[in-house]
CSV table of C-alpha atoms and ligand atoms in Angstrom, one decimal:
chain,number,residue,atom,x,y,z
M,1,UNK,CA,-10.5,5.0,-24.1
M,2,UNK,CA,-7.9,7.7,-24.7
M,3,UNK,CA,-5.1,7.9,-22.1
M,4,UNK,CA,-5.2,10.9,-19.9
M,5,UNK,CA,-2.7,13.7,-20.5
M,6,UNK,CA,-0.2,14.4,-17.7
M,7,UNK,CA,-2.2,17.6,-16.9
M,8,UNK,CA,-5.4,15.7,-16.6
M,9,UNK,CA,-3.7,13.0,-14.4
M,10,UNK,CA,-2.6,15.7,-11.9
M,11,UNK,CA,-6.0,17.5,-12.0
M,12,UNK,CA,-7.8,14.2,-11.4
M,13,UNK,CA,-5.4,13.2,-8.6
M,14,UNK,CA,-6.0,16.6,-6.9
M,15,UNK,CA,-9.8,16.4,-7.2
M,16,UNK,CA,-10.3,12.7,-6.5
M,17,UNK,CA,-7.5,11.4,-4.3
M,18,UNK,CA,-6.1,14.4,-2.4
M,19,UNK,CA,-9.2,16.4,-1.9
M,20,UNK,CA,-10.3,16.1,1.8
M,21,UNK,CA,-7.2,14.0,2.6
M,22,UNK,CA,-4.3,16.3,1.9
M,23,UNK,CA,-4.9,20.0,1.2
M,24,UNK,CA,-1.2,20.5,0.4
M,25,UNK,CA,-1.3,17.8,-2.3
M,26,UNK,CA,-4.6,18.9,-3.6
M,27,UNK,CA,-3.2,22.5,-4.1
M,28,UNK,CA,0.1,21.2,-5.6
M,29,UNK,CA,-1.6,18.7,-8.0
M,30,UNK,CA,-3.8,21.5,-9.3
M,31,UNK,CA,-0.8,23.8,-9.7
M,32,UNK,CA,1.2,21.2,-11.6
M,33,UNK,CA,-1.8,20.5,-13.8
M,34,UNK,CA,-1.5,24.1,-15.0
M,35,UNK,CA,2.3,24.4,-15.0
M,36,UNK,CA,3.5,24.0,-18.6
M,37,UNK,CA,7.2,24.0,-17.7
M,38,UNK,CA,6.9,21.1,-15.1
M,39,UNK,CA,4.4,19.2,-17.3
M,40,UNK,CA,7.0,19.3,-20.2
M,41,UNK,CA,9.7,17.9,-17.9
M,42,UNK,CA,7.3,15.2,-16.7
M,43,UNK,CA,6.5,14.3,-20.3
M,44,UNK,CA,10.1,13.5,-20.9
M,45,UNK,CA,9.8,10.5,-18.5
M,46,UNK,CA,8.2,7.2,-19.4
M,47,UNK,CA,4.4,7.3,-18.8
M,48,UNK,CA,4.6,4.9,-15.8
M,49,UNK,CA,7.0,7.3,-14.1
M,50,UNK,CA,5.0,10.6,-14.2
M,51,UNK,CA,2.5,10.0,-11.3
M,52,UNK,CA,1.9,12.7,-8.7
M,53,UNK,CA,2.7,10.4,-5.8
M,54,UNK,CA,6.1,9.6,-7.3
M,55,UNK,CA,7.0,13.3,-8.1
M,56,UNK,CA,5.8,14.6,-4.8
M,57,UNK,CA,7.5,11.8,-2.8
M,58,UNK,CA,10.8,12.4,-4.6
M,59,UNK,CA,10.7,16.1,-4.0
M,60,UNK,CA,10.0,15.5,-0.3
M,61,UNK,CA,12.8,12.9,-0.2
M,62,UNK,CA,15.2,15.5,-1.6
M,63,UNK,CA,14.1,18.0,1.0
M,64,UNK,CA,12.1,20.2,-1.5
M,65,UNK,CA,9.0,22.2,-0.5
M,66,UNK,CA,5.6,20.6,-1.2
M,67,UNK,CA,3.4,23.0,0.9
M,68,UNK,CA,4.0,26.0,-1.4
M,69,UNK,CA,3.4,25.5,-5.1
M,70,UNK,CA,5.6,28.4,-6.2
M,71,UNK,CA,8.5,27.1,-4.1
M,72,UNK,CA,7.8,23.6,-5.5
M,73,UNK,CA,8.0,24.9,-9.1
M,74,UNK,CA,11.3,26.6,-8.4
M,75,UNK,CA,12.8,23.6,-6.7
M,76,UNK,CA,11.6,21.2,-9.3
M,77,UNK,CA,12.9,23.1,-12.3
M,78,UNK,CA,16.2,23.9,-10.7
M,79,UNK,CA,16.8,20.3,-9.6
M,80,UNK,CA,15.2,18.4,-12.5
M,81,UNK,CA,18.1,16.1,-13.5
M,82,UNK,CA,18.4,14.7,-9.9
M,83,UNK,CA,14.6,14.5,-9.5
M,84,UNK,CA,14.2,12.7,-12.8
M,85,UNK,CA,16.9,10.2,-11.9
M,86,UNK,CA,15.2,9.4,-8.6
M,87,UNK,CA,11.8,9.1,-10.3
M,88,UNK,CA,13.2,6.7,-12.8
M,89,UNK,CA,14.9,4.6,-10.1
M,90,UNK,CA,12.2,4.6,-7.5
M,91,UNK,CA,8.6,3.4,-7.4
M,92,UNK,CA,5.6,4.2,-5.1
M,93,UNK,CA,5.9,1.5,-2.5
M,94,UNK,CA,3.9,3.0,0.4
M,95,UNK,CA,4.0,0.4,3.2
M,96,UNK,CA,1.1,0.9,5.6
M,97,UNK,CA,1.1,-1.2,8.7
M,98,UNK,CA,-2.4,0.2,9.5
M,99,UNK,CA,-3.7,-2.3,6.9
M,100,UNK,CA,-3.1,-5.0,9.4
M,101,UNK,CA,-6.2,-3.8,11.3
M,102,UNK,CA,-8.4,-5.2,8.4
M,103,UNK,CA,-6.4,-8.4,8.0
M,104,UNK,CA,-6.4,-9.3,11.7
M,105,UNK,CA,-10.0,-10.5,12.0
M,106,UNK,CA,-9.5,-12.9,9.1
M,107,UNK,CA,-6.1,-14.1,10.2
M,108,UNK,CA,-7.3,-14.7,13.8
M,109,UNK,CA,-10.1,-17.0,12.5
M,110,UNK,CA,-7.9,-19.3,10.5
M,111,UNK,CA,-6.5,-22.6,11.8
M,112,UNK,CA,-3.3,-21.7,13.7
M,113,UNK,CA,-0.4,-21.4,13.6
M,114,UNK,CA,0.1,-19.4,10.4
M,115,UNK,CA,2.9,-19.1,7.9
M,116,UNK,CA,2.4,-15.6,6.3
M,117,UNK,CA,3.5,-14.9,2.8
M,118,UNK,CA,2.8,-11.4,1.6
M,119,UNK,CA,3.1,-10.6,-2.1
M,120,UNK,CA,3.9,-6.9,-2.9
M,121,UNK,CA,5.3,-6.6,0.6
M,122,UNK,CA,7.4,-3.4,0.1
M,123,UNK,CA,9.4,-3.4,3.4
M,124,UNK,CA,7.2,-6.1,5.0
M,125,UNK,CA,5.5,-4.0,7.6
M,126,UNK,CA,2.2,-5.8,7.1
M,127,UNK,CA,3.9,-9.1,8.1
M,128,UNK,CA,3.6,-8.3,11.8
M,129,UNK,CA,-0.1,-8.4,12.5
M,130,UNK,CA,0.5,-10.2,15.8
M,131,UNK,CA,3.0,-7.5,17.1
M,132,UNK,CA,0.8,-4.4,16.8
M,133,UNK,CA,-1.9,-3.1,19.1
M,134,UNK,CA,-5.4,-2.3,17.7
M,135,UNK,CA,-8.4,-0.2,18.6
M,136,UNK,CA,-11.7,-1.2,17.0
M,137,UNK,CA,-14.0,1.5,18.2
M,138,UNK,CA,-13.7,1.3,22.0
M,139,UNK,CA,-12.2,-2.2,22.0
M,140,UNK,CA,-8.5,-2.4,22.5
M,141,UNK,CA,-6.7,-5.6,21.3
M,142,UNK,CA,-3.1,-6.0,22.5
M,143,UNK,CA,-0.8,-3.3,24.0
M,144,UNK,CA,2.2,-1.2,23.1
M,145,UNK,CA,2.9,0.9,19.9
M,146,UNK,CA,1.8,1.4,17.2
M,147,UNK,CA,-1.9,1.3,18.0
M,148,UNK,CA,-3.8,0.8,14.8
M,149,UNK,CA,-7.2,2.5,14.9
M,150,UNK,CA,-10.0,1.0,12.9
M,151,UNK,CA,-13.7,2.1,12.8
M,152,UNK,CA,-15.3,-1.3,12.3
M,153,UNK,CA,-18.9,-2.1,11.7
M,154,UNK,CA,-20.7,-5.4,11.2
M,155,UNK,CA,-18.2,-7.6,13.0
M,156,UNK,CA,-17.0,-8.5,16.5
M,157,UNK,CA,-13.4,-7.4,17.1
M,158,UNK,CA,-11.0,-10.3,17.2
M,159,UNK,CA,-10.5,-11.8,20.7
M,160,UNK,CA,-7.0,-13.1,20.1
M,161,UNK,CA,-3.9,-12.7,18.0
M,162,UNK,CA,-2.9,-15.1,15.3
M,163,UNK,CA,0.1,-17.2,16.1
M,164,UNK,CA,2.7,-16.6,13.4
M,165,UNK,CA,5.6,-19.0,12.9
M,166,UNK,CA,6.9,-17.8,9.6
M,167,UNK,CA,6.8,-14.5,7.7
M,168,UNK,CA,8.0,-14.0,4.2
M,169,UNK,CA,7.5,-11.3,1.5
M,170,UNK,CA,7.9,-11.1,-2.2
M,171,UNK,CA,8.4,-7.8,-4.0
M,172,UNK,CA,9.8,-6.5,-7.3
M,173,UNK,CA,11.9,-4.2,-5.1
M,174,UNK,CA,12.0,-5.2,-1.5
M,175,UNK,CA,12.8,-2.3,0.9
M,176,UNK,CA,14.9,-2.9,4.1
M,177,UNK,CA,13.5,-1.6,7.4
M,178,UNK,CA,17.0,-1.6,8.8
M,179,UNK,CA,18.3,0.8,6.1
M,180,UNK,CA,17.7,4.5,7.0
M,181,UNK,CA,17.5,5.5,3.3
M,182,UNK,CA,14.7,3.0,2.6
M,183,UNK,CA,12.8,4.1,5.7
M,184,UNK,CA,13.4,7.8,4.6
M,185,UNK,CA,11.8,6.9,1.2
M,186,UNK,CA,8.8,5.3,2.9
M,187,UNK,CA,8.5,8.4,5.1
M,188,UNK,CA,8.6,10.7,2.0
M,189,UNK,CA,5.8,8.7,0.4
M,190,UNK,CA,3.5,9.6,3.4
M,191,UNK,CA,1.4,12.6,2.6
M,192,UNK,CA,2.5,15.9,4.3
M,193,UNK,CA,-0.3,16.3,6.8
M,194,UNK,CA,-0.3,12.6,8.0
M,195,UNK,CA,1.9,13.0,11.0
M,196,UNK,CA,0.1,10.0,12.7
M,197,UNK,CA,1.1,7.8,9.8
M,198,UNK,CA,4.7,8.9,10.0
M,199,UNK,CA,4.8,8.0,13.7
M,200,UNK,CA,3.2,4.7,12.9
M,201,UNK,CA,5.8,4.0,10.2
M,202,UNK,CA,8.6,4.6,12.7
M,203,UNK,CA,7.0,2.4,15.4
M,204,UNK,CA,6.3,-0.4,12.9
M,205,UNK,CA,9.8,-0.2,11.3
M,206,UNK,CA,11.3,-0.5,14.8
M,207,UNK,CA,9.3,-3.8,15.3
M,208,UNK,CA,10.3,-5.1,11.9
M,209,UNK,CA,14.0,-4.2,12.5
M,210,UNK,CA,14.1,-6.5,15.6
M,211,UNK,CA,13.2,-9.5,13.5
M,212,UNK,CA,13.4,-8.6,9.8
M,213,UNK,CA,11.2,-10.8,7.6
M,214,UNK,CA,12.5,-13.0,4.8
M,215,UNK,CA,12.0,-10.6,1.8
M,216,UNK,CA,12.6,-12.0,-1.6
M,217,UNK,CA,13.0,-10.0,-4.8
M,218,UNK,CA,10.6,-11.4,-7.3
M,219,UNK,CA,7.4,-11.3,-9.2
M,220,UNK,CA,3.9,-12.1,-7.8
M,221,UNK,CA,3.3,-14.8,-10.5
M,222,UNK,CA,6.7,-16.2,-11.4
M,223,UNK,CA,8.3,-16.4,-8.0
M,224,UNK,CA,5.3,-17.2,-5.7
M,225,UNK,CA,5.3,-21.0,-5.9
M,226,UNK,CA,9.0,-21.3,-5.0
M,227,UNK,CA,8.7,-19.0,-2.0
M,228,UNK,CA,5.4,-20.7,-0.8
M,229,UNK,CA,7.3,-24.1,-0.9
M,230,UNK,CA,9.6,-22.8,1.8
M,231,UNK,CA,6.7,-22.4,4.3
M,232,UNK,CA,7.1,-24.7,7.3
M,233,UNK,CA,5.0,-27.8,7.4
M,234,UNK,CA,2.4,-27.9,10.1
M,235,UNK,CA,1.4,-24.2,9.7
M,236,UNK,CA,-1.5,-22.8,7.6
M,237,UNK,CA,0.0,-21.0,4.6
M,238,UNK,CA,-1.7,-17.6,4.1
M,239,UNK,CA,-0.8,-15.7,1.0
M,240,UNK,CA,-2.1,-12.1,1.2
M,241,UNK,CA,-1.8,-8.8,-0.6
M,242,UNK,CA,-3.0,-5.3,0.1
M,243,UNK,CA,-3.0,-2.4,-2.4
M,244,UNK,CA,-0.7,-4.3,-4.8
M,245,UNK,CA,-2.7,-5.6,-7.7
M,246,UNK,CA,-3.5,-2.1,-9.2
M,247,UNK,CA,0.3,-2.1,-10.0
M,248,UNK,CA,0.1,-5.5,-11.8
M,249,UNK,CA,-1.1,-5.6,-15.4
M,250,UNK,CA,-4.6,-7.2,-15.8
M,251,UNK,CA,-3.4,-10.4,-17.6
M,252,UNK,CA,-0.8,-11.0,-14.9
M,253,UNK,CA,-3.4,-10.5,-12.2
M,254,UNK,CA,-5.4,-13.3,-13.8
M,255,UNK,CA,-2.2,-15.5,-13.9
M,256,UNK,CA,-1.6,-14.7,-10.2
M,257,UNK,CA,-5.1,-15.8,-9.2
M,258,UNK,CA,-4.6,-19.1,-11.0
M,259,UNK,CA,-1.2,-19.6,-9.2
M,260,UNK,CA,-2.5,-18.7,-5.8
M,261,UNK,CA,-5.6,-20.9,-6.1
M,262,UNK,CA,-3.3,-23.9,-6.8
M,263,UNK,CA,-1.4,-23.4,-3.5
M,264,UNK,CA,-2.4,-25.0,-0.2
M,265,UNK,CA,-3.8,-22.9,2.6
M,266,UNK,CA,-5.7,-19.6,2.3
M,267,UNK,CA,-5.6,-16.4,0.2
M,268,UNK,CA,-6.5,-13.0,1.5
M,269,UNK,CA,-6.9,-10.1,-0.9
M,270,UNK,CA,-7.4,-6.4,0.0
M,271,UNK,CA,-7.6,-4.5,-3.2
M,272,UNK,CA,-9.6,-1.8,-5.0
M,273,UNK,CA,-12.9,-3.1,-6.5
M,274,UNK,CA,-12.5,-3.7,-10.2
M,275,UNK,CA,-8.9,-4.8,-9.8
M,276,UNK,CA,-10.0,-8.3,-9.0
M,277,UNK,CA,-13.4,-9.5,-10.1
M,278,UNK,CA,-16.1,-10.7,-7.8
M,279,UNK,CA,-19.5,-12.1,-8.7
M,280,UNK,CA,-21.5,-10.0,-6.3
M,281,UNK,CA,-20.6,-6.9,-4.2
M,282,UNK,CA,-23.0,-4.9,-2.1
M,283,UNK,CA,-23.0,-1.1,-2.5
M,284,UNK,CA,-20.1,0.5,-0.6
M,285,UNK,CA,-21.0,2.4,2.6
M,286,UNK,CA,-20.6,5.9,1.0
M,287,UNK,CA,-18.9,7.7,-1.8
M,288,UNK,CA,-15.3,7.3,-0.4
M,289,UNK,CA,-12.8,5.1,-2.1
M,290,UNK,CA,-12.8,1.6,-0.6
M,291,UNK,CA,-11.0,-1.7,-1.0
M,292,UNK,CA,-12.6,-5.1,-1.0
M,293,UNK,CA,-11.3,-7.6,1.6
M,294,UNK,CA,-11.8,-11.2,0.4
M,295,UNK,CA,-10.9,-14.7,1.7
M,296,UNK,CA,-10.3,-17.4,-0.9
M,297,UNK,CA,-12.1,-15.3,-3.5
M,298,UNK,CA,-15.2,-14.6,-1.3
M,299,UNK,CA,-15.6,-10.9,-0.5
M,300,UNK,CA,-16.1,-10.1,3.2
M,301,UNK,CA,-15.9,-6.4,3.8
M,302,UNK,CA,-15.3,-2.9,2.4
M,303,UNK,CA,-12.1,-1.4,3.9
M,304,UNK,CA,-10.5,2.1,3.7
M,305,UNK,CA,-7.2,2.3,2.1
M,306,UNK,CA,-5.0,2.7,5.2
M,307,UNK,CA,-7.0,0.3,7.4
M,308,UNK,CA,-8.7,3.1,9.2
M,309,UNK,CA,-12.2,1.7,8.7
M,310,UNK,CA,-13.9,-1.5,7.7
M,311,UNK,CA,-17.6,-2.4,7.0
M,312,UNK,CA,-18.1,-6.1,7.2
M,313,UNK,CA,-20.9,-7.5,5.0
M,314,UNK,CA,-20.3,-11.2,4.7
O,401,SAM,C1,1.6,0.3,-2.8
O,401,SAM,S1,2.8,-0.9,-2.3
O,401,SAM,C2,1.9,-1.8,-1.0
O,401,SAM,C3,2.8,-2.4,0.0
O,401,SAM,C4,2.1,-3.3,1.1
O,401,SAM,N1,1.4,-4.4,0.5
O,401,SAM,C5,1.2,-2.4,1.9
O,401,SAM,O1,0.0,-2.6,1.8
O,401,SAM,O2,1.7,-1.6,2.7
O,401,SAM,C6,2.8,-2.1,-3.6
O,401,SAM,C7,4.0,-3.0,-3.7
O,401,SAM,O3,3.8,-4.0,-4.7
O,401,SAM,C8,5.0,-4.3,-5.3
O,401,SAM,N2,4.7,-4.9,-6.6
O,401,SAM,C9,4.1,-4.3,-7.7
O,401,SAM,N3,4.0,-5.2,-8.7
O,401,SAM,C10,4.6,-6.3,-8.3
O,401,SAM,C11,4.9,-7.6,-8.9
O,401,SAM,N4,4.5,-7.9,-10.2
O,401,SAM,N5,5.5,-8.5,-8.2
O,401,SAM,C12,6.0,-8.3,-6.9
O,401,SAM,N6,5.7,-7.1,-6.3
O,401,SAM,C13,5.1,-6.1,-7.0
O,401,SAM,C14,5.6,-2.9,-5.4
O,401,SAM,O4,7.1,-3.0,-5.6
O,401,SAM,C15,5.3,-2.3,-4.1
O,401,SAM,O5,6.3,-2.5,-3.1
């Protein structure tokens, strides 16, 4: 299959990812897909550094306009050297605490206490499933902020929190919740209209900053066994990952599956279908984009990307 041109990538992003989710990014992606000057600048970057989410996040991070395509064009062309340098240095590392809402039912049902090890942890905000509050339909679990809303079908909401005695994360580029610049980058990665996600990021980062997790710079395959070996005895080791494997080349994903299956404890995956292979999957609930939640390789539920909904089928 021929690789998409940069123009096609932006047009596709606007039509498939941003439509119905972010009118500003839909408009902007379409405008960039027709903007010969910005496309030529993007094509001077390595292919892996041209994505809409990265460009738009960097422009937001630098204080540029993303709501107005003409202003965006002007800002991008005028500030290209600094934008290009940031795009080369940074990666899309959106850290969405909301994904804990789909992990919680699985975590609560495992033998307690738990030693959590997240691969592709970003700043580690998904390592605090026991510290957030949740609303599954009308059912509230826990108290305080943030409250993670999840429209769940086919399952009973968890009746208790997991007991977590250890939390560790592995990432090629761990971000630090106590560093305002890292939190500002995470904020810039949130799409413009998603004020509720921005508030959730601030609340989750405040929780993480009180007791920062052990975050190790490393690769999901090469460095996983050594970090897993640090988990305390007497706790159930749970290796998990959400929205990470699409960034890992296919042969490395296979190598990761082999490594994780050799570890003691359990493995939770929450990834796009097709990124990890499953023998049988039912049809998804509708035409929206879903992830597959799986425990030890057995698929359990369809989940929406920010944890806002789950449809349990196991
Ligand atoms: C989209 S973010 C998701 C972060 C977090 N799991 C969440 O759901 O909020 C993906 C993360 O995976 C990390 N990552 C990608 N490839 C990796 C690899 N080979 N080894 C370790 N981390 C990786 C990236 O650096 C990034 O922080």
